[in-house]
PDB file of C-alpha atoms in Angstrom:
ATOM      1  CA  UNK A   6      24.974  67.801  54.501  1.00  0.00           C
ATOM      2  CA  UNK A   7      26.001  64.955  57.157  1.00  0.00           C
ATOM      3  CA  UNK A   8      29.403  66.671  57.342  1.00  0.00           C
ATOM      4  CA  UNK A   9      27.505  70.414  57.694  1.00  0.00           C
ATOM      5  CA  UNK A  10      25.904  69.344  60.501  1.00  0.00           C
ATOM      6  CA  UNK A  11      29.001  67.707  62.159  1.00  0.00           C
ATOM      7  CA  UNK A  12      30.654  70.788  61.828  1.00  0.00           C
ATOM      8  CA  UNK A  13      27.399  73.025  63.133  1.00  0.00           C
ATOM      9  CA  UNK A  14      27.656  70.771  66.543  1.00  0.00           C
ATOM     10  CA  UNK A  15      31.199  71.543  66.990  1.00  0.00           C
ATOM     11  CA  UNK A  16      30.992  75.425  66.507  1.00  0.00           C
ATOM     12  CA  UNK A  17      27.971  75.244  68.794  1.00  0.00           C
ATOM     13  CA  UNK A  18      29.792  72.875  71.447  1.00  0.00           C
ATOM     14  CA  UNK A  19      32.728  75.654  71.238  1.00  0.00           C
ATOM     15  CA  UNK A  20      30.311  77.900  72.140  1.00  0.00           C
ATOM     16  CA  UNK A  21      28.105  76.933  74.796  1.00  0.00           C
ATOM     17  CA  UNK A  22      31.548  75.931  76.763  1.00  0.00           C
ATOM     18  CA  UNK A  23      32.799  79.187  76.834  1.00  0.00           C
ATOM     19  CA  UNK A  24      29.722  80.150  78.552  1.00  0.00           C
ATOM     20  CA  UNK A  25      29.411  79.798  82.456  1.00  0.00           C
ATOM     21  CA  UNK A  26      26.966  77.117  83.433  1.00  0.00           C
ATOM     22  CA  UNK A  27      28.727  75.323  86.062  1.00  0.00           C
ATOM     23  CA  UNK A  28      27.725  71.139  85.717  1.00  0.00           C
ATOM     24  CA  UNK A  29      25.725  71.617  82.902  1.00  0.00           C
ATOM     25  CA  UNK A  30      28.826  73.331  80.729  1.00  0.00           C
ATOM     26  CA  UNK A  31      29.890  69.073  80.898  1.00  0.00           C
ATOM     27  CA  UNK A  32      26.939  67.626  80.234  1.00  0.00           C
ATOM     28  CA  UNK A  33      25.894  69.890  77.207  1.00  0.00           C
ATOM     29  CA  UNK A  34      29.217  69.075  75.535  1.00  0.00           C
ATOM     30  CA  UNK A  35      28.920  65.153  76.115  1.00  0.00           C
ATOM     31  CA  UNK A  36      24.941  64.985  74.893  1.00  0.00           C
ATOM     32  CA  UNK A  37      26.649  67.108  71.979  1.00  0.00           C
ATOM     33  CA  UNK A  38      29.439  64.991  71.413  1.00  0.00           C
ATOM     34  CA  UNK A  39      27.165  62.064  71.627  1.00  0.00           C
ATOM     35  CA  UNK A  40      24.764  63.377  69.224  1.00  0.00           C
ATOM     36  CA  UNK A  41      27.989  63.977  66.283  1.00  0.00           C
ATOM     37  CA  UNK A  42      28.604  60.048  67.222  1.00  0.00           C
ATOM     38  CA  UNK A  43      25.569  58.838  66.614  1.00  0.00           C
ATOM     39  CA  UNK A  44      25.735  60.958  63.613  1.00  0.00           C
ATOM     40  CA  UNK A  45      29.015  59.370  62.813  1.00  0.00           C
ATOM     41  CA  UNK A  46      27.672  55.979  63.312  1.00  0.00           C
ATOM     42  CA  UNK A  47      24.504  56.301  61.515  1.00  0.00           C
ATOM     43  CA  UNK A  48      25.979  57.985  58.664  1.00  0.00           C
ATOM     44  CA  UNK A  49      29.203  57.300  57.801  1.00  0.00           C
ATOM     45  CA  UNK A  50      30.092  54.448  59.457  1.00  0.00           C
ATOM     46  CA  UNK A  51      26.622  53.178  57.238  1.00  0.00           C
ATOM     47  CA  UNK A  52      24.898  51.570  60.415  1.00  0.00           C
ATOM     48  CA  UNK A  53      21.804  53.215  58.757  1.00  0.00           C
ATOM     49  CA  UNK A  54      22.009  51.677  55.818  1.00  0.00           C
ATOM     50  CA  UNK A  55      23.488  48.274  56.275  1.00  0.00           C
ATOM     51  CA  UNK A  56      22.403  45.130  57.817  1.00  0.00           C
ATOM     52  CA  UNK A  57      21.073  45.033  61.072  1.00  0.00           C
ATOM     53  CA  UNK A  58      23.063  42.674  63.033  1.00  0.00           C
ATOM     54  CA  UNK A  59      26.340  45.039  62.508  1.00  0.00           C
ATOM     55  CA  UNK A  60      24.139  47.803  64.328  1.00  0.00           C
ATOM     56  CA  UNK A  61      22.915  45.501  67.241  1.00  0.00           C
ATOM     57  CA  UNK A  62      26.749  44.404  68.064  1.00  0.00           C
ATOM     58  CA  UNK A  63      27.167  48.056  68.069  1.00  0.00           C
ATOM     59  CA  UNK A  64      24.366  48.540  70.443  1.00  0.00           C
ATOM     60  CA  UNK A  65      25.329  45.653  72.366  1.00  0.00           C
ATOM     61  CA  UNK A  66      28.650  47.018  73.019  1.00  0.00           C
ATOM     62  CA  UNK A  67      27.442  50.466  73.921  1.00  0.00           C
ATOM     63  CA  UNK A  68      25.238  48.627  76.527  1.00  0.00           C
ATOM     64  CA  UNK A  69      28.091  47.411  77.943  1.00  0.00           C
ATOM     65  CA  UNK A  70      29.844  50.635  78.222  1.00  0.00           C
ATOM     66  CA  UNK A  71      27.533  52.335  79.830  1.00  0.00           C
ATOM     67  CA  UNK A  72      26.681  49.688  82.658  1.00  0.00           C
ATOM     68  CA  UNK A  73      30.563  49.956  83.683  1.00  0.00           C
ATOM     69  CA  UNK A  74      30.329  53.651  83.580  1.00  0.00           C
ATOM     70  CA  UNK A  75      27.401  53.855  85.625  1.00  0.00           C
ATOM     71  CA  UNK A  76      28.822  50.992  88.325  1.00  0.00           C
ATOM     72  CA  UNK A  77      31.977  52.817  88.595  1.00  0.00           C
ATOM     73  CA  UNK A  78      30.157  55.979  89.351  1.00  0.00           C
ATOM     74  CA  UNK A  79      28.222  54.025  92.302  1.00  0.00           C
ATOM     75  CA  UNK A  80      31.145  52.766  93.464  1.00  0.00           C
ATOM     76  CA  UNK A  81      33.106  56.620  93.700  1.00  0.00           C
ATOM     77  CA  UNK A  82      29.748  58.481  94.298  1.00  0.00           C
ATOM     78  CA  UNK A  83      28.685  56.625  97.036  1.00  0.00           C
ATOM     79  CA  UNK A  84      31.841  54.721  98.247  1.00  0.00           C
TER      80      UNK A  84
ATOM     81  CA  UNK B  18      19.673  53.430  49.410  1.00  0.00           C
ATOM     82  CA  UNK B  19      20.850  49.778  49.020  1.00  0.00           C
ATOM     83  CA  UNK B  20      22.730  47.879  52.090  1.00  0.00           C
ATOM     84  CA  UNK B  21      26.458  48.397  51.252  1.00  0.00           C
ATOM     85  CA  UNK B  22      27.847  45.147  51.587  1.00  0.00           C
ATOM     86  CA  UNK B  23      28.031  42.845  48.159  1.00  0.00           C
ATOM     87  CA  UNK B  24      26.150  39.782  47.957  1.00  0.00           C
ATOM     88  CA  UNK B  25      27.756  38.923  44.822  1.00  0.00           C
ATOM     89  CA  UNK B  26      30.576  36.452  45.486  1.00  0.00           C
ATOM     90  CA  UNK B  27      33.832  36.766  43.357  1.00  0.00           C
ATOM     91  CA  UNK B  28      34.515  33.051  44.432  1.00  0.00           C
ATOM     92  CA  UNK B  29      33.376  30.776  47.633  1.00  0.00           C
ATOM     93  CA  UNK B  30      36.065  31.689  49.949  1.00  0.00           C
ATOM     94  CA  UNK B  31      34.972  35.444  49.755  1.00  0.00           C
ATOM     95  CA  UNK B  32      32.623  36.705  52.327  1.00  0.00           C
ATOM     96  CA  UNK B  33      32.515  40.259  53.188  1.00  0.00           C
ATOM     97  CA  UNK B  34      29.669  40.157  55.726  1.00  0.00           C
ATOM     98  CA  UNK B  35      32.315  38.296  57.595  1.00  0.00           C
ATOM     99  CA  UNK B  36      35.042  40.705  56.928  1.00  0.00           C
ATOM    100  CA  UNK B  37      33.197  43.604  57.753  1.00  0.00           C
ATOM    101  CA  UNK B  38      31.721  41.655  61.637  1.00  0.00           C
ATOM    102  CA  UNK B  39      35.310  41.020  62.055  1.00  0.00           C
ATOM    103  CA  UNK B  40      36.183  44.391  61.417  1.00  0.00           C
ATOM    104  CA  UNK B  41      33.285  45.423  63.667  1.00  0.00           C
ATOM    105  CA  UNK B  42      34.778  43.467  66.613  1.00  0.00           C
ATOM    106  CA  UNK B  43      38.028  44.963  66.162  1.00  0.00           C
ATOM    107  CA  UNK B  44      36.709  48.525  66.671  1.00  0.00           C
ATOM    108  CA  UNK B  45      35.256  47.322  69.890  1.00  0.00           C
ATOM    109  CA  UNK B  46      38.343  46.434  71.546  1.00  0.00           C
ATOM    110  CA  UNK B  47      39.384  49.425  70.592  1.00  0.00           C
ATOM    111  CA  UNK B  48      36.196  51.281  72.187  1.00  0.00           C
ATOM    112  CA  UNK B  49      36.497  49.758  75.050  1.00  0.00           C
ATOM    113  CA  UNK B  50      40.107  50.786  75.207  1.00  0.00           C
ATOM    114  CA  UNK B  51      39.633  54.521  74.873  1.00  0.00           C
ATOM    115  CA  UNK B  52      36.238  54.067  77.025  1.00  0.00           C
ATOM    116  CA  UNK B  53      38.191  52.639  79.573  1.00  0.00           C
ATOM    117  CA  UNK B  54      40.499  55.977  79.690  1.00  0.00           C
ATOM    118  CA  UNK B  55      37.427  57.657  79.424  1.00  0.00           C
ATOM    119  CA  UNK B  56      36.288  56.529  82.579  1.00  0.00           C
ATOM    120  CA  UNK B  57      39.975  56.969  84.703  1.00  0.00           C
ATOM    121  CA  UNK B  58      39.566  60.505  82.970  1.00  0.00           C
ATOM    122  CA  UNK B  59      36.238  60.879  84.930  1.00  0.00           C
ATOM    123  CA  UNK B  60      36.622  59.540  87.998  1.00  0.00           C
ATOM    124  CA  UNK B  61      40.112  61.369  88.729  1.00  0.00           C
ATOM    125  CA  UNK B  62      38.510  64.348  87.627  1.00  0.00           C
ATOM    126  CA  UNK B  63      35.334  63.405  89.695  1.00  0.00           C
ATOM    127  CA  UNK B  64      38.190  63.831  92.389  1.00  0.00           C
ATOM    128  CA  UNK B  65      40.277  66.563  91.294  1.00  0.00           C
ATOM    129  CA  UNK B  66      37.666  69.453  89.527  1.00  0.00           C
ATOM    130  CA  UNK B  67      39.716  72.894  90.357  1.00  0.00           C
ATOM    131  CA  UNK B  68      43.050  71.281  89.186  1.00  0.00           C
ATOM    132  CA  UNK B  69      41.420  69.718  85.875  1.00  0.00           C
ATOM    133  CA  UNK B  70      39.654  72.799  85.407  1.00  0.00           C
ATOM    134  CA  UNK B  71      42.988  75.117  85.573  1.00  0.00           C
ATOM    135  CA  UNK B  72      44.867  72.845  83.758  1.00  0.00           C
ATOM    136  CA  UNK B  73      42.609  72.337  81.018  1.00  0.00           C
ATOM    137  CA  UNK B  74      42.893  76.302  80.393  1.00  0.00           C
ATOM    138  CA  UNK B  75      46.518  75.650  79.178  1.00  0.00           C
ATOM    139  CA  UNK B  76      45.494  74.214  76.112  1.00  0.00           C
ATOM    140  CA  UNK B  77      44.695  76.181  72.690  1.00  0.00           C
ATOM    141  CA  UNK B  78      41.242  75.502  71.641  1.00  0.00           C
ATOM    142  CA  UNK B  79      41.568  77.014  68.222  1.00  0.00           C
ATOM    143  CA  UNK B  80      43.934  74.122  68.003  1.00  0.00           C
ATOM    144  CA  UNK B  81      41.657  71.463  68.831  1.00  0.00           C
ATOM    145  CA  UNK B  82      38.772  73.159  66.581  1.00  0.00           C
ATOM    146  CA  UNK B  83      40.846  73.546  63.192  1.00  0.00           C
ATOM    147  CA  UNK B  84      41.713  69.540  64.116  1.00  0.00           C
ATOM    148  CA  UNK B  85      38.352  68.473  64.932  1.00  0.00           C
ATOM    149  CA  UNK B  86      37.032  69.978  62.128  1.00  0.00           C
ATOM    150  CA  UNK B  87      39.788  68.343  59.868  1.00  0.00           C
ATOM    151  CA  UNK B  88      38.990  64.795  61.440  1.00  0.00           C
ATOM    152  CA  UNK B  89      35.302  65.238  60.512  1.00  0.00           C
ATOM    153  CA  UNK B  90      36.389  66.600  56.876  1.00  0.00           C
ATOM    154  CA  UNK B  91      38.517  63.557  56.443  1.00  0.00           C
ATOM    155  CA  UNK B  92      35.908  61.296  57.347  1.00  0.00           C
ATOM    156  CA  UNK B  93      33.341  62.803  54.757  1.00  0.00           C
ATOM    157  CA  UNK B  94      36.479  62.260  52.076  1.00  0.00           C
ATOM    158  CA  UNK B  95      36.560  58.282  53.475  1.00  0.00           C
ATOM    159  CA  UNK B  96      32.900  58.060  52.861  1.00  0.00           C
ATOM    160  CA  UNK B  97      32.848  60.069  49.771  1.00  0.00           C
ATOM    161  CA  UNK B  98      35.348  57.379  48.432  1.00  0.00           C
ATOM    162  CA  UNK B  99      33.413  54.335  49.122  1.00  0.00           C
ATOM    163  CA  UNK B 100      30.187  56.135  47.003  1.00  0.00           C
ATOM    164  CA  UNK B 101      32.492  56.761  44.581  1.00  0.00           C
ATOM    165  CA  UNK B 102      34.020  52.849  43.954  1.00  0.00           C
ATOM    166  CA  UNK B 103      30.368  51.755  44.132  1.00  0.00           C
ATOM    167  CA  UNK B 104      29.588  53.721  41.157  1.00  0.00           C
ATOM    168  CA  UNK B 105      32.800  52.467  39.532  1.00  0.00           C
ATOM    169  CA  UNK B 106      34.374  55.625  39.778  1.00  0.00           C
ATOM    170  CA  UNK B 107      38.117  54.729  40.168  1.00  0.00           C
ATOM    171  CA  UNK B 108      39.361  58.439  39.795  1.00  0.00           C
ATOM    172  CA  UNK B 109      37.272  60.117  42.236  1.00  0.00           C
ATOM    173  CA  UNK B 110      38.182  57.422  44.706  1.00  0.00           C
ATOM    174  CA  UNK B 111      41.751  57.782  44.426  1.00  0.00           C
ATOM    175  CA  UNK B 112      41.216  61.748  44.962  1.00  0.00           C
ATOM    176  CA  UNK B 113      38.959  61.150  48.104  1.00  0.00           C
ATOM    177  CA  UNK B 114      41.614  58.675  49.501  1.00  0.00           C
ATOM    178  CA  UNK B 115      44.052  61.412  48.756  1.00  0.00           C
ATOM    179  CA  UNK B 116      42.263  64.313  50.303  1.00  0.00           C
ATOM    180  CA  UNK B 117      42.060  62.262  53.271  1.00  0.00           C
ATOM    181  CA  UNK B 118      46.275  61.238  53.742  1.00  0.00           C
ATOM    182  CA  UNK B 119      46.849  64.661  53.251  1.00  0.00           C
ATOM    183  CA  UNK B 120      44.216  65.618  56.208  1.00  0.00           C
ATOM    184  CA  UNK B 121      45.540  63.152  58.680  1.00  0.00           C
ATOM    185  CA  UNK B 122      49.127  64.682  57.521  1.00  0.00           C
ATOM    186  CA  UNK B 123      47.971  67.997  58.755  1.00  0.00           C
ATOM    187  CA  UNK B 124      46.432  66.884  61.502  1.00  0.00           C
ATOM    188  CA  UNK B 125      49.797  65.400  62.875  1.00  0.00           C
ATOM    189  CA  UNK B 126      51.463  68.621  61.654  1.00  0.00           C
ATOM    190  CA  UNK B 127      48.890  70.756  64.248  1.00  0.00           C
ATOM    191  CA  UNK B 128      49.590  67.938  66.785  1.00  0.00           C
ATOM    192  CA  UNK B 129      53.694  68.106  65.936  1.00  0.00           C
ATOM    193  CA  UNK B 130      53.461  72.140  66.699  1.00  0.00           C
ATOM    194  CA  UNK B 131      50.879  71.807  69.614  1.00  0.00           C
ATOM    195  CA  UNK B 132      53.045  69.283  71.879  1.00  0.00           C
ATOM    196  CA  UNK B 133      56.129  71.054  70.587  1.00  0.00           C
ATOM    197  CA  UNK B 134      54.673  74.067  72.100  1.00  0.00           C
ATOM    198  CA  UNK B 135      53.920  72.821  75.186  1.00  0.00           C
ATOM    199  CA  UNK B 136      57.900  70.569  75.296  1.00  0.00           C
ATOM    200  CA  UNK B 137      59.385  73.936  74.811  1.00  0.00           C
ATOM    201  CA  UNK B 138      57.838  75.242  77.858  1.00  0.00           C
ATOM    202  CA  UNK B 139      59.580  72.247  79.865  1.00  0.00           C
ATOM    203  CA  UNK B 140      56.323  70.134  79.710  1.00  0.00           C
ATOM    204  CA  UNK B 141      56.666  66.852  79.049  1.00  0.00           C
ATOM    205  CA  UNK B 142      56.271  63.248  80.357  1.00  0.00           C
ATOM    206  CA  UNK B 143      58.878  62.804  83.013  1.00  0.00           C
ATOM    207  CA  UNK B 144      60.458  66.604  82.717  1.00  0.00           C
ATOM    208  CA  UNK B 145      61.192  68.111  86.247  1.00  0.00           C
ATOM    209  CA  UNK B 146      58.121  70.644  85.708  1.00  0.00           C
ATOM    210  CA  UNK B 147      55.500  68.176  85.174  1.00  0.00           C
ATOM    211  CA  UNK B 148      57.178  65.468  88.184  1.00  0.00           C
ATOM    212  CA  UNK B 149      56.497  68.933  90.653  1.00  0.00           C
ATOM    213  CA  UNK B 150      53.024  69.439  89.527  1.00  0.00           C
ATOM    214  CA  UNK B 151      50.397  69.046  92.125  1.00  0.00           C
ATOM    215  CA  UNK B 152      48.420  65.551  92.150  1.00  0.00           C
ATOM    216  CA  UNK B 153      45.765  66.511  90.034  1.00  0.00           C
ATOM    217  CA  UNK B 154      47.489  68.817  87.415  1.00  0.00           C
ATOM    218  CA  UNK B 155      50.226  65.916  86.658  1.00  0.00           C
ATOM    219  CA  UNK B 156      46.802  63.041  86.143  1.00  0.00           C
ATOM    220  CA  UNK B 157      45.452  65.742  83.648  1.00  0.00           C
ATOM    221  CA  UNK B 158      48.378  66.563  81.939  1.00  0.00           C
ATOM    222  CA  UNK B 159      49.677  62.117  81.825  1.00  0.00           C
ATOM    223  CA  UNK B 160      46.176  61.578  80.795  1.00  0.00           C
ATOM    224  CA  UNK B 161      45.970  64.309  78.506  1.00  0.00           C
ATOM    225  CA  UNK B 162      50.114  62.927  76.420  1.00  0.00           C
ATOM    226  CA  UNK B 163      48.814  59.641  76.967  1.00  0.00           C
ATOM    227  CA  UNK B 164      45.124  59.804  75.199  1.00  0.00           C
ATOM    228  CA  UNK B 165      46.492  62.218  72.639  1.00  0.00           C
ATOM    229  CA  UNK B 166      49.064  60.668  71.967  1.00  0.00           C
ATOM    230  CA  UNK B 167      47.757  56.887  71.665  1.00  0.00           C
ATOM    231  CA  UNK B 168      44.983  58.997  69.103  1.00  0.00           C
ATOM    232  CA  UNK B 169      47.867  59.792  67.708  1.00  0.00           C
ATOM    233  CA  UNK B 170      49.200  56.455  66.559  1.00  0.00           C
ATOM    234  CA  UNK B 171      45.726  55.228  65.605  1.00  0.00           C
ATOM    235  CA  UNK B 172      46.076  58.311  63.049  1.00  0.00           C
ATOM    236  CA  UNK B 173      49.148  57.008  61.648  1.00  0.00           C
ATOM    237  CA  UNK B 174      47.689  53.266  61.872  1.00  0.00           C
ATOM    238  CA  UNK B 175      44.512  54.785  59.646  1.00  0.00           C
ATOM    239  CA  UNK B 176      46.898  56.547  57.473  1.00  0.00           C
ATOM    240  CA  UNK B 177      49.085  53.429  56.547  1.00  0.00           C
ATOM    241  CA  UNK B 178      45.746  51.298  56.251  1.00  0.00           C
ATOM    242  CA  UNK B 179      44.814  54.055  53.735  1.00  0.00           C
ATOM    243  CA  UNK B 180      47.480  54.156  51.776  1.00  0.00           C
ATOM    244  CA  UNK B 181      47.468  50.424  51.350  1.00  0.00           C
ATOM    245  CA  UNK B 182      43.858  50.613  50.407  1.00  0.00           C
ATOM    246  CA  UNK B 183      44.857  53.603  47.553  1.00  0.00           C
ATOM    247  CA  UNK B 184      47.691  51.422  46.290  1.00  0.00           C
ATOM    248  CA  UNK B 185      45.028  48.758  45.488  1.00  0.00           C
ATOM    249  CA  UNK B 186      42.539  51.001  44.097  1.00  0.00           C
ATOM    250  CA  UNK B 187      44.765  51.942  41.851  1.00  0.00           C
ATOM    251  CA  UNK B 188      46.331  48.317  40.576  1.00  0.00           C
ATOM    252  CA  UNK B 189      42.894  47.534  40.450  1.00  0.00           C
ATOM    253  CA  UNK B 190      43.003  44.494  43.227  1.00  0.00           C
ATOM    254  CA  UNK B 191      40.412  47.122  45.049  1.00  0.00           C
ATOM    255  CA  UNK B 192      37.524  47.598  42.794  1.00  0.00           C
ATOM    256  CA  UNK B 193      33.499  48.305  42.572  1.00  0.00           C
ATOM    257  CA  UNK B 194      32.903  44.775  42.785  1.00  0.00           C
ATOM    258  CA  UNK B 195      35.683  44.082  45.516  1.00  0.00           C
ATOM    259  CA  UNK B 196      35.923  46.852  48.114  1.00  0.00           C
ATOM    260  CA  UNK B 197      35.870  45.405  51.650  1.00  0.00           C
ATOM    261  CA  UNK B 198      38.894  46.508  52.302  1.00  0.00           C
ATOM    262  CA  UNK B 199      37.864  49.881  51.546  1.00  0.00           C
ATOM    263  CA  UNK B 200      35.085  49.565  53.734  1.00  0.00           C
ATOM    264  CA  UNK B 201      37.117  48.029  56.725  1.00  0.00           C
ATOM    265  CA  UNK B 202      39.755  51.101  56.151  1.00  0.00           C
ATOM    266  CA  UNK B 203      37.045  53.591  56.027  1.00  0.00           C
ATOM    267  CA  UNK B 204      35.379  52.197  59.097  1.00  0.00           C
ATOM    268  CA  UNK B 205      39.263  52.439  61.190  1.00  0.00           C
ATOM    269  CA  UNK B 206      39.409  55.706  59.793  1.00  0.00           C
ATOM    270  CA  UNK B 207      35.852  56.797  61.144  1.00  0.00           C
ATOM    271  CA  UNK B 208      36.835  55.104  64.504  1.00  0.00           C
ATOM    272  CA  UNK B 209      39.728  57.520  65.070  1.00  0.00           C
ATOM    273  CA  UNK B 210      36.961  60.077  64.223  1.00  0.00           C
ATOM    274  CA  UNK B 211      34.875  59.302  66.572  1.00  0.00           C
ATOM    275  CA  UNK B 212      37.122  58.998  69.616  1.00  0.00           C
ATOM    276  CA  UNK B 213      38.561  62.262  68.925  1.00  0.00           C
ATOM    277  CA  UNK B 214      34.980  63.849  69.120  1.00  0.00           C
ATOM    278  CA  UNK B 215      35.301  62.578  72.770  1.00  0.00           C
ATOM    279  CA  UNK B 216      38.551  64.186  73.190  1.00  0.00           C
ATOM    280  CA  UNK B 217      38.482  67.165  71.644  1.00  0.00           C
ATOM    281  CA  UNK B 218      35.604  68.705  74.513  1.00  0.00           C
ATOM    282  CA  UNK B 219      36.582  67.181  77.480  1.00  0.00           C
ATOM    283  CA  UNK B 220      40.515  67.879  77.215  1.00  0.00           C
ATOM    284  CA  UNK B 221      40.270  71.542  75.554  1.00  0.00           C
ATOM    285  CA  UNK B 222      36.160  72.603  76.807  1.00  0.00           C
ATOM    286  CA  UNK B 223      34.861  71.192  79.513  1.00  0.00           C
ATOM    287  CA  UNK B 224      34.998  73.366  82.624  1.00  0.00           C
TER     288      UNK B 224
END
């Protein structure tokens, strides 16, 4: 089922790339790919299903990821 | 369904909370490594969009599908196994673990015949065609030998890891009450999952 859907998303990223959308071609294939990692996470990776405190590290670190991302962005966006 | 991790304690100087955290940590390095070539991917081609975009056209996306969907077919197996050793199920585990070698096997094959494909046509790391490139087509194509390839090794990391964890299974030193280590495995192999869900759409898709 998990791995059904996994598979779904990819066919359908596949898809939606090959048509012409100009910046939003990028940022339907990241919110995709981000979807099939949450999946990932959730799901196999048991996040769901186990204790909590392995999920908040997880979040933690995600936090982190994103507020370098979105400095270095500043930084070349607006430099 | 139940929290996966055993509270039962073989002997005092098990923990497997601990085991799995540590594990846990251990993945983040290794997110923040790829994330961290995820962003140098960005920002050069933030600065270089019609080179990325040509380049990117040079590389076969049925390839990248067949080994996407292979990844995410492997990682079902890994998961599939664990079930199957906490319902005691030695045999099924063993075949799951198996399924998945022999996955990551043809991944590499795919990956062999992909970057053969493109060393035949003279392009390579340091080759004369890829030194004359223009600025932006050479950062694609270093970034693009460099992030598949380090994937790469993680694959053949997971695989040894594997195989370590099916030897044990099968002496018996893994078992339903004693499978952290096929946990940790599993979680390595769903790492190498994960990063190549990254890769696979903004090397081969992404225009």
């Amino acid at each position: 089922m998990v791995l059904a859907a996994l598979i779904v998303l990819t066919v359908i990223t596949v898809l939606i790339t090959s048509v012409e959308m100009g910046p939003y071609n990028t940022a339907a294939a990241l919110l995709i790919a981000s979807i099939k990692a949450a999946v990932v996470l959730l799901y196999f990776m048991h996040l769901k299903f186990d204790q909590k405190i392995y999920g908040i590290m997880v979040g933690i670190v995600m936090a982190i990821f994103a507020a370098v991302i979105v400095v270095t962005f500043f930084d070349y966006l607006y430099r | 369904m139940d929290t996966i991790t055993t509270h039962h304690h073989a002997d005092a100087h098990r923990d497997d909370t601990a085991a799995k955290i540590g594990m846990w940590l251990f993945i983040f390095t290794e997110i923040l490594l790829f994330g961290g070539l995820f962003i140098v991917y960005a920002v050069y081609r933030f600065k270089n969009p019609v080179a990325f975009d040509l380049a990117h056209q040079e590389l076969s996306i049925p390839m990248g599908l067949i080994n996407t969907i292979i990844l995410l077919v492997s990682s079902a197996t890994v998961a599939v196994s664990i079930s199957a050793i906490q319902k005691n199920d030695k045999k099924m585990t063993m075949a799951m673990l198996g399924i998945t070698l022999l996955l990551a096997l043809v991944f590499l094959v795919n990956k062999y015949f992909e970057w053969g494909s493109k060393f035949e046509h003279g392009m390579y790391p340091g080759s004369d065609l890829m030194t004359n490139l223009s600025n932006g087509d050479m950062l694609f194509f270093s970034l693009y030998f460099f992030m598949t390839g380090l994937h790469g090794v993680h694959i053949i990391v997971g695989m040894i890891l594997l195989g370590i964890t099916l030897f044990k299974v099968k002496t018996g030193a893994v078992n339903s009450g004693k499978y952290a280590l096929l946990e940790n495995s599993g979680l390595y192999w769903h790492l190498v999952d994960l990063i190549w869900i990254f890769l696979f759409p903004l090397f081969y898709l992404i225009h």
